[in-house]
Amino acid sequence: MELTGQEDWRTLARERQELTRRLDRLSGVAEGRVREFLSARDTLATVTEFLDMSPRVAARLEELTRELFGAVLDEIETDLTHAVREILGQDRKVVSRRDVKNNRLHIEFEMEQDGRAEDILTGQGGSVCNILSVGLRLIALSQLDPGAHRPFLVLDEQDCWLRPDLVSGFVRLIAAIAERLDLQVLYISHHPVDHFANHARRVFALRPGRENGPRLDILSERPADVLDLPGFAVTAAAETEE
């Protein structure tokens, strides 16, 4: 059956209307694609600018990190060097090796004598490690917020590698620092009480017992004003019995 002229006109009108709707939809899609493209281009430009700037920023961060911690580490080096020289009686220097890796500051401590480096873990039979370990703990504790942290430190056999004749000076220095920083220190040692009793506010002896278990004996308790260097709020000595 052949279409009349009027039917042809109506068919063409419907096709035109359909094409118009498709054109409108495609125009909307095209506009959306253009907006996405422009947004992606702006984002790419921002990222490219950031990547171009990143090396300069990283270098500046490293510089600022070194400046920020440089003065602090210099002071730590000075304090630890004083402690080592005071206790060991040797002209040695504590130095820190500083490096920034992955935006984090890495610090390694060494000993130097006449320009020669010495591993703190092996130098002086471990006594240097004893001294630096305690020194770093005291420094770290002094940086905490006293309102959120109790100023209390436990030192458990931190004199284990020290020669007996060095223990008294070691304890004396800790007592002075504890007094200055207003810290309470519990000091546990297997050395004879005579090495540190003059610097302790209270001295206890922990003794084993076969029948009733361990017991704690108070050996001395003195006011701070009669000590050589008041500093320990609590000092403990552990003893063993055969």
PDB file of C-alpha atoms in Angstrom:
ATOM      1  CA  MET A   1       0.000   0.000   0.000  1.00  0.00           C
ATOM      2  CA  GLU A   2       1.387   3.377  -0.963  1.00  0.00           C
ATOM      3  CA  LEU A   3       1.459   6.225   1.525  1.00  0.00           C
ATOM      4  CA  THR A   4      -0.315   9.370   0.737  1.00  0.00           C
ATOM      5  CA  GLY A   5       1.464  12.693   0.751  1.00  0.00           C
ATOM      6  CA  GLN A   6       0.010  13.572   4.129  1.00  0.00           C
ATOM      7  CA  GLU A   7       1.219  10.320   5.670  1.00  0.00           C
ATOM      8  CA  ASP A   8       4.688  10.927   4.231  1.00  0.00           C
ATOM      9  CA  TRP A   9       4.727  14.320   5.846  1.00  0.00           C
ATOM     10  CA  ARG A  10       3.715  12.899   9.255  1.00  0.00           C
ATOM     11  CA  THR A  11       6.392  10.188   9.041  1.00  0.00           C
ATOM     12  CA  LEU A  12       9.045  12.727   8.236  1.00  0.00           C
ATOM     13  CA  ALA A  13       7.861  14.913  11.096  1.00  0.00           C
ATOM     14  CA  ARG A  14       8.144  12.040  13.583  1.00  0.00           C
ATOM     15  CA  GLU A  15      11.617  11.153  12.312  1.00  0.00           C
ATOM     16  CA  ARG A  16      12.652  14.778  12.556  1.00  0.00           C
ATOM     17  CA  GLN A  17      11.281  14.973  16.095  1.00  0.00           C
ATOM     18  CA  GLU A  18      13.160  11.810  17.054  1.00  0.00           C
ATOM     19  CA  LEU A  19      16.359  13.129  15.517  1.00  0.00           C
ATOM     20  CA  THR A  20      15.916  16.399  17.370  1.00  0.00           C
ATOM     21  CA  ARG A  21      15.549  14.568  20.679  1.00  0.00           C
ATOM     22  CA  ARG A  22      18.648  12.483  19.909  1.00  0.00           C
ATOM     23  CA  LEU A  23      20.525  15.647  19.022  1.00  0.00           C
ATOM     24  CA  ASP A  24      19.523  17.234  22.308  1.00  0.00           C
ATOM     25  CA  ARG A  25      20.649  14.140  24.247  1.00  0.00           C
ATOM     26  CA  LEU A  26      23.948  13.961  22.387  1.00  0.00           C
ATOM     27  CA  SER A  27      24.486  17.682  22.870  1.00  0.00           C
ATOM     28  CA  GLY A  28      23.958  17.216  26.614  1.00  0.00           C
ATOM     29  CA  VAL A  29      26.392  14.293  26.646  1.00  0.00           C
ATOM     30  CA  ALA A  30      28.902  16.338  24.645  1.00  0.00           C
ATOM     31  CA  GLU A  31      28.631  19.245  27.058  1.00  0.00           C
ATOM     32  CA  GLY A  32      29.175  16.842  29.984  1.00  0.00           C
ATOM     33  CA  ARG A  33      32.218  15.366  28.266  1.00  0.00           C
ATOM     34  CA  VAL A  34      33.590  18.857  27.664  1.00  0.00           C
ATOM     35  CA  ARG A  35      33.124  19.741  31.340  1.00  0.00           C
ATOM     36  CA  GLU A  36      34.832  16.503  32.387  1.00  0.00           C
ATOM     37  CA  PHE A  37      37.675  17.209  29.984  1.00  0.00           C
ATOM     38  CA  LEU A  38      38.149  20.733  31.287  1.00  0.00           C
ATOM     39  CA  SER A  39      38.040  19.512  34.892  1.00  0.00           C
ATOM     40  CA  ALA A  40      40.534  16.733  34.125  1.00  0.00           C
ATOM     41  CA  ARG A  41      42.781  19.248  32.358  1.00  0.00           C
ATOM     42  CA  ASP A  42      42.701  21.585  35.364  1.00  0.00           C
ATOM     43  CA  THR A  43      43.428  18.669  37.714  1.00  0.00           C
ATOM     44  CA  LEU A  44      46.299  17.539  35.493  1.00  0.00           C
ATOM     45  CA  ALA A  45      47.722  21.038  35.486  1.00  0.00           C
ATOM     46  CA  THR A  46      47.492  21.193  39.294  1.00  0.00           C
ATOM     47  CA  VAL A  47      49.129  17.782  39.701  1.00  0.00           C
ATOM     48  CA  THR A  48      51.832  18.650  37.185  1.00  0.00           C
ATOM     49  CA  GLU A  49      52.544  21.882  39.038  1.00  0.00           C
ATOM     50  CA  PHE A  50      52.695  19.985  42.343  1.00  0.00           C
ATOM     51  CA  LEU A  51      55.024  17.346  40.909  1.00  0.00           C
ATOM     52  CA  ASP A  52      57.257  20.042  39.488  1.00  0.00           C
ATOM     53  CA  MET A  53      57.341  21.722  42.894  1.00  0.00           C
ATOM     54  CA  SER A  54      57.663  18.501  44.942  1.00  0.00           C
ATOM     55  CA  PRO A  55      61.469  18.179  44.780  1.00  0.00           C
ATOM     56  CA  ARG A  56      61.877  21.775  45.962  1.00  0.00           C
ATOM     57  CA  VAL A  57      59.358  21.238  48.757  1.00  0.00           C
ATOM     58  CA  ALA A  58      61.065  18.005  49.873  1.00  0.00           C
ATOM     59  CA  ALA A  59      64.439  19.728  49.900  1.00  0.00           C
ATOM     60  CA  ARG A  60      63.037  22.612  51.935  1.00  0.00           C
ATOM     61  CA  LEU A  61      61.368  20.213  54.394  1.00  0.00           C
ATOM     62  CA  GLU A  62      64.676  18.444  54.912  1.00  0.00           C
ATOM     63  CA  GLU A  63      66.355  21.800  55.478  1.00  0.00           C
ATOM     64  CA  LEU A  64      63.684  22.886  57.966  1.00  0.00           C
ATOM     65  CA  THR A  65      63.844  19.520  59.750  1.00  0.00           C
ATOM     66  CA  ARG A  66      67.582  19.824  60.158  1.00  0.00           C
ATOM     67  CA  GLU A  67      67.229  23.390  61.408  1.00  0.00           C
ATOM     68  CA  LEU A  68      64.425  22.445  63.798  1.00  0.00           C
ATOM     69  CA  PHE A  69      66.144  19.444  65.340  1.00  0.00           C
ATOM     70  CA  GLY A  70      69.685  20.687  64.883  1.00  0.00           C
ATOM     71  CA  ALA A  71      69.703  22.875  67.982  1.00  0.00           C
ATOM     72  CA  VAL A  72      67.954  20.184  70.029  1.00  0.00           C
ATOM     73  CA  LEU A  73      70.416  17.506  68.938  1.00  0.00           C
ATOM     74  CA  ASP A  74      73.356  19.806  69.583  1.00  0.00           C
ATOM     75  CA  GLU A  75      72.140  20.233  73.151  1.00  0.00           C
ATOM     76  CA  ILE A  76      71.589  16.487  73.528  1.00  0.00           C
ATOM     77  CA  GLU A  77      75.109  15.829  72.248  1.00  0.00           C
ATOM     78  CA  THR A  78      76.508  18.290  74.779  1.00  0.00           C
ATOM     79  CA  ASP A  79      74.551  16.771  77.686  1.00  0.00           C
ATOM     80  CA  LEU A  80      75.450  13.182  76.784  1.00  0.00           C
ATOM     81  CA  THR A  81      79.096  14.096  76.229  1.00  0.00           C
ATOM     82  CA  HIS A  82      79.183  15.691  79.675  1.00  0.00           C
ATOM     83  CA  ALA A  83      77.653  12.559  81.194  1.00  0.00           C
ATOM     84  CA  VAL A  84      80.162  10.248  79.518  1.00  0.00           C
ATOM     85  CA  ARG A  85      83.110  12.378  80.551  1.00  0.00           C
ATOM     86  CA  GLU A  86      81.779  12.838  84.083  1.00  0.00           C
ATOM     87  CA  ILE A  87      81.257   9.119  84.652  1.00  0.00           C
ATOM     88  CA  LEU A  88      84.059   7.519  82.635  1.00  0.00           C
ATOM     89  CA  GLY A  89      86.598  10.293  83.182  1.00  0.00           C
ATOM     90  CA  GLN A  90      87.632  10.140  79.532  1.00  0.00           C
ATOM     91  CA  ASP A  91      87.883  12.817  76.870  1.00  0.00           C
ATOM     92  CA  ARG A  92      85.234  11.359  74.564  1.00  0.00           C
ATOM     93  CA  LYS A  93      82.509  13.064  72.568  1.00  0.00           C
ATOM     94  CA  VAL A  94      79.002  11.943  71.685  1.00  0.00           C
ATOM     95  CA  VAL A  95      78.011  12.817  68.112  1.00  0.00           C
ATOM     96  CA  SER A  96      74.789  12.265  66.183  1.00  0.00           C
ATOM     97  CA  ARG A  97      74.556  11.318  62.523  1.00  0.00           C
ATOM     98  CA  ARG A  98      71.416  12.879  61.072  1.00  0.00           C
ATOM     99  CA  ASP A  99      69.639  11.995  57.866  1.00  0.00           C
ATOM    100  CA  VAL A 100      66.148  12.519  56.427  1.00  0.00           C
ATOM    101  CA  LYS A 101      64.598   9.493  54.732  1.00  0.00           C
ATOM    102  CA  ASN A 102      61.021   9.429  53.447  1.00  0.00           C
ATOM    103  CA  ASN A 103      60.372  12.761  55.190  1.00  0.00           C
ATOM    104  CA  ARG A 104      61.459  11.294  58.547  1.00  0.00           C
ATOM    105  CA  LEU A 105      64.468  12.269  60.576  1.00  0.00           C
ATOM    106  CA  HIS A 106      66.816   9.356  61.317  1.00  0.00           C
ATOM    107  CA  ILE A 107      69.409   9.763  64.063  1.00  0.00           C
ATOM    108  CA  GLU A 108      72.332   7.520  64.973  1.00  0.00           C
ATOM    109  CA  PHE A 109      74.622   8.187  67.921  1.00  0.00           C
ATOM    110  CA  GLU A 110      78.322   7.435  67.957  1.00  0.00           C
ATOM    111  CA  MET A 111      81.296   8.086  70.192  1.00  0.00           C
ATOM    112  CA  GLU A 112      84.350   9.933  68.989  1.00  0.00           C
ATOM    113  CA  GLN A 113      87.822  10.013  70.460  1.00  0.00           C
ATOM    114  CA  ASP A 114      90.569  11.902  68.650  1.00  0.00           C
ATOM    115  CA  GLY A 115      88.347  11.946  65.553  1.00  0.00           C
ATOM    116  CA  ARG A 116      87.846   8.179  65.511  1.00  0.00           C
ATOM    117  CA  ALA A 117      84.284   6.841  65.616  1.00  0.00           C
ATOM    118  CA  GLU A 118      83.298   4.115  68.067  1.00  0.00           C
ATOM    119  CA  ASP A 119      80.143   1.998  68.129  1.00  0.00           C
ATOM    120  CA  ILE A 120      78.258   2.824  71.326  1.00  0.00           C
ATOM    121  CA  LEU A 121      77.011  -0.768  71.584  1.00  0.00           C
ATOM    122  CA  THR A 122      80.524  -2.174  71.878  1.00  0.00           C
ATOM    123  CA  GLY A 123      82.639   0.694  73.153  1.00  0.00           C
ATOM    124  CA  GLN A 124      83.956   0.528  76.710  1.00  0.00           C
ATOM    125  CA  GLY A 125      82.452  -2.907  77.271  1.00  0.00           C
ATOM    126  CA  GLY A 126      78.887  -1.618  77.062  1.00  0.00           C
ATOM    127  CA  SER A 127      79.268   1.123  79.683  1.00  0.00           C
ATOM    128  CA  VAL A 128      78.801   3.866  77.076  1.00  0.00           C
ATOM    129  CA  CYS A 129      75.548   2.227  76.019  1.00  0.00           C
ATOM    130  CA  ASN A 130      74.428   2.256  79.676  1.00  0.00           C
ATOM    131  CA  ILE A 131      75.113   5.963  80.002  1.00  0.00           C
ATOM    132  CA  LEU A 132      73.551   7.028  76.702  1.00  0.00           C
ATOM    133  CA  SER A 133      70.490   4.857  77.226  1.00  0.00           C
ATOM    134  CA  VAL A 134      69.719   6.503  80.551  1.00  0.00           C
ATOM    135  CA  GLY A 135      70.530   9.953  79.207  1.00  0.00           C
ATOM    136  CA  LEU A 136      68.144   9.633  76.276  1.00  0.00           C
ATOM    137  CA  ARG A 137      65.368   8.359  78.549  1.00  0.00           C
ATOM    138  CA  LEU A 138      65.775  11.314  80.870  1.00  0.00           C
ATOM    139  CA  ILE A 139      65.746  13.731  77.938  1.00  0.00           C
ATOM    140  CA  ALA A 140      62.633  12.109  76.449  1.00  0.00           C
ATOM    141  CA  LEU A 141      60.837  12.132  79.785  1.00  0.00           C
ATOM    142  CA  SER A 142      61.648  15.801  80.309  1.00  0.00           C
ATOM    143  CA  GLN A 143      59.864  16.670  77.037  1.00  0.00           C
ATOM    144  CA  LEU A 144      56.520  15.111  78.026  1.00  0.00           C
ATOM    145  CA  ASP A 145      53.575  17.147  79.213  1.00  0.00           C
ATOM    146  CA  PRO A 146      53.657  16.877  83.030  1.00  0.00           C
ATOM    147  CA  GLY A 147      49.897  17.307  83.089  1.00  0.00           C
ATOM    148  CA  ALA A 148      49.392  14.155  81.036  1.00  0.00           C
ATOM    149  CA  HIS A 149      52.366  12.035  82.160  1.00  0.00           C
ATOM    150  CA  ARG A 150      53.684  11.213  85.594  1.00  0.00           C
ATOM    151  CA  PRO A 151      57.353  12.254  85.919  1.00  0.00           C
ATOM    152  CA  PHE A 152      58.471   8.772  86.961  1.00  0.00           C
ATOM    153  CA  LEU A 153      61.278   6.641  85.567  1.00  0.00           C
ATOM    154  CA  VAL A 154      62.286   3.054  86.321  1.00  0.00           C
ATOM    155  CA  LEU A 155      65.931   2.146  85.722  1.00  0.00           C
ATOM    156  CA  ASP A 156      66.301  -1.616  85.957  1.00  0.00           C
ATOM    157  CA  GLU A 157      69.975  -2.642  86.163  1.00  0.00           C
ATOM    158  CA  GLN A 158      71.076   0.235  83.962  1.00  0.00           C
ATOM    159  CA  ASP A 159      74.524  -0.009  85.541  1.00  0.00           C
ATOM    160  CA  CYS A 160      75.008  -3.657  84.506  1.00  0.00           C
ATOM    161  CA  TRP A 161      78.024  -2.924  82.266  1.00  0.00           C
ATOM    162  CA  LEU A 162      79.654  -0.313  84.476  1.00  0.00           C
ATOM    163  CA  ARG A 163      82.698  -1.103  86.535  1.00  0.00           C
ATOM    164  CA  PRO A 164      81.874  -1.017  90.260  1.00  0.00           C
ATOM    165  CA  ASP A 165      84.063   2.052  90.795  1.00  0.00           C
ATOM    166  CA  LEU A 166      81.990   3.994  88.225  1.00  0.00           C
ATOM    167  CA  VAL A 167      78.578   3.205  89.670  1.00  0.00           C
ATOM    168  CA  SER A 168      78.649   5.889  92.355  1.00  0.00           C
ATOM    169  CA  GLY A 169      79.395   8.652  89.853  1.00  0.00           C
ATOM    170  CA  PHE A 170      76.729   7.284  87.522  1.00  0.00           C
ATOM    171  CA  VAL A 171      74.091   7.358  90.253  1.00  0.00           C
ATOM    172  CA  ARG A 172      75.209  10.756  91.482  1.00  0.00           C
ATOM    173  CA  LEU A 173      74.708  12.260  88.017  1.00  0.00           C
ATOM    174  CA  ILE A 174      71.278  10.656  87.627  1.00  0.00           C
ATOM    175  CA  ALA A 175      70.283  12.011  91.027  1.00  0.00           C
ATOM    176  CA  ALA A 176      71.348  15.530  90.056  1.00  0.00           C
ATOM    177  CA  ILE A 177      69.415  15.379  86.770  1.00  0.00           C
ATOM    178  CA  ALA A 178      66.336  13.932  88.475  1.00  0.00           C
ATOM    179  CA  GLU A 179      66.425  16.739  91.009  1.00  0.00           C
ATOM    180  CA  ARG A 180      66.777  19.386  88.305  1.00  0.00           C
ATOM    181  CA  LEU A 181      63.946  17.931  86.198  1.00  0.00           C
ATOM    182  CA  ASP A 182      61.787  17.111  89.231  1.00  0.00           C
ATOM    183  CA  LEU A 183      61.601  13.407  88.323  1.00  0.00           C
ATOM    184  CA  GLN A 184      60.928  10.449  90.557  1.00  0.00           C
ATOM    185  CA  VAL A 185      63.324   7.588  89.827  1.00  0.00           C
ATOM    186  CA  LEU A 186      63.170   3.965  90.900  1.00  0.00           C
ATOM    187  CA  TYR A 187      66.696   2.602  90.581  1.00  0.00           C
ATOM    188  CA  ILE A 188      67.218  -1.174  90.689  1.00  0.00           C
ATOM    189  CA  SER A 189      70.705  -2.604  90.913  1.00  0.00           C
ATOM    190  CA  HIS A 190      72.655  -5.704  91.894  1.00  0.00           C
ATOM    191  CA  HIS A 191      75.672  -3.666  92.916  1.00  0.00           C
ATOM    192  CA  PRO A 192      76.379  -3.243  96.633  1.00  0.00           C
ATOM    193  CA  VAL A 193      74.230  -0.618  98.306  1.00  0.00           C
ATOM    194  CA  ASP A 194      77.291   1.380  99.363  1.00  0.00           C
ATOM    195  CA  HIS A 195      77.790   2.535  95.773  1.00  0.00           C
ATOM    196  CA  PHE A 196      74.615   4.585  95.700  1.00  0.00           C
ATOM    197  CA  ALA A 197      73.125   4.779  99.177  1.00  0.00           C
ATOM    198  CA  ASN A 198      74.479   8.309  99.770  1.00  0.00           C
ATOM    199  CA  HIS A 199      72.462   9.623  96.819  1.00  0.00           C
ATOM    200  CA  ALA A 200      69.190   7.825  97.544  1.00  0.00           C
ATOM    201  CA  ARG A 201      66.262   9.157  99.476  1.00  0.00           C
ATOM    202  CA  ARG A 202      65.072   5.647 100.274  1.00  0.00           C
ATOM    203  CA  VAL A 203      66.940   2.368  99.975  1.00  0.00           C
ATOM    204  CA  PHE A 204      65.210  -1.008  99.886  1.00  0.00           C
ATOM    205  CA  ALA A 205      66.480  -4.553  99.643  1.00  0.00           C
ATOM    206  CA  LEU A 206      64.413  -7.197  97.893  1.00  0.00           C
ATOM    207  CA  ARG A 207      65.215 -10.577  99.430  1.00  0.00           C
ATOM    208  CA  PRO A 208      63.962 -13.989  98.344  1.00  0.00           C
ATOM    209  CA  GLY A 209      62.175 -16.209 100.838  1.00  0.00           C
ATOM    210  CA  ARG A 210      61.527 -19.913 100.512  1.00  0.00           C
ATOM    211  CA  GLU A 211      58.595 -20.089 102.892  1.00  0.00           C
ATOM    212  CA  ASN A 212      56.753 -16.772 102.598  1.00  0.00           C
ATOM    213  CA  GLY A 213      58.063 -15.522  99.242  1.00  0.00           C
ATOM    214  CA  PRO A 214      60.121 -12.389  98.568  1.00  0.00           C
ATOM    215  CA  ARG A 215      60.207  -9.643 101.158  1.00  0.00           C
ATOM    216  CA  LEU A 216      61.068  -5.975 100.932  1.00  0.00           C
ATOM    217  CA  ASP A 217      63.292  -4.526 103.652  1.00  0.00           C
ATOM    218  CA  ILE A 218      63.828  -0.811 104.172  1.00  0.00           C
ATOM    219  CA  LEU A 219      67.548  -0.264 104.633  1.00  0.00           C
ATOM    220  CA  SER A 220      67.518   3.515 104.983  1.00  0.00           C
ATOM    221  CA  GLU A 221      65.196   6.467 104.630  1.00  0.00           C
ATOM    222  CA  ARG A 222      66.532   9.972 104.907  1.00  0.00           C
ATOM    223  CA  PRO A 223      65.250  13.481 104.206  1.00  0.00           C
ATOM    224  CA  ALA A 224      66.469  15.130 101.051  1.00  0.00           C
ATOM    225  CA  ASP A 225      68.479  17.843 102.814  1.00  0.00           C
ATOM    226  CA  VAL A 226      71.005  15.356 104.216  1.00  0.00           C
ATOM    227  CA  LEU A 227      71.841  13.729 100.883  1.00  0.00           C
ATOM    228  CA  ASP A 228      74.961  14.564  98.906  1.00  0.00           C
ATOM    229  CA  LEU A 229      72.800  15.231  95.850  1.00  0.00           C
ATOM    230  CA  PRO A 230      69.064  14.857  96.355  1.00  0.00           C
ATOM    231  CA  GLY A 231      67.403  13.466  93.293  1.00  0.00           C
ATOM    232  CA  PHE A 232      65.931  10.052  93.788  1.00  0.00           C
ATOM    233  CA  ALA A 233      62.416  10.024  95.071  1.00  0.00           C
ATOM    234  CA  VAL A 234      62.764   6.253  95.329  1.00  0.00           C
ATOM    235  CA  THR A 235      65.868   4.135  94.927  1.00  0.00           C
ATOM    236  CA  ALA A 236      65.918   0.359  95.121  1.00  0.00           C
ATOM    237  CA  ALA A 237      68.641  -2.234  95.349  1.00  0.00           C
ATOM    238  CA  ALA A 238      67.953  -5.871  94.579  1.00  0.00           C
ATOM    239  CA  GLU A 239      69.897  -8.464  96.523  1.00  0.00           C
ATOM    240  CA  THR A 240      70.004 -12.229  96.407  1.00  0.00           C
ATOM    241  CA  GLU A 241      70.550 -14.841  99.068  1.00  0.00           C
ATOM    242  CA  GLU A 242      71.912 -18.286  98.719  1.00  0.00           C
TER     243      GLU A 242
END
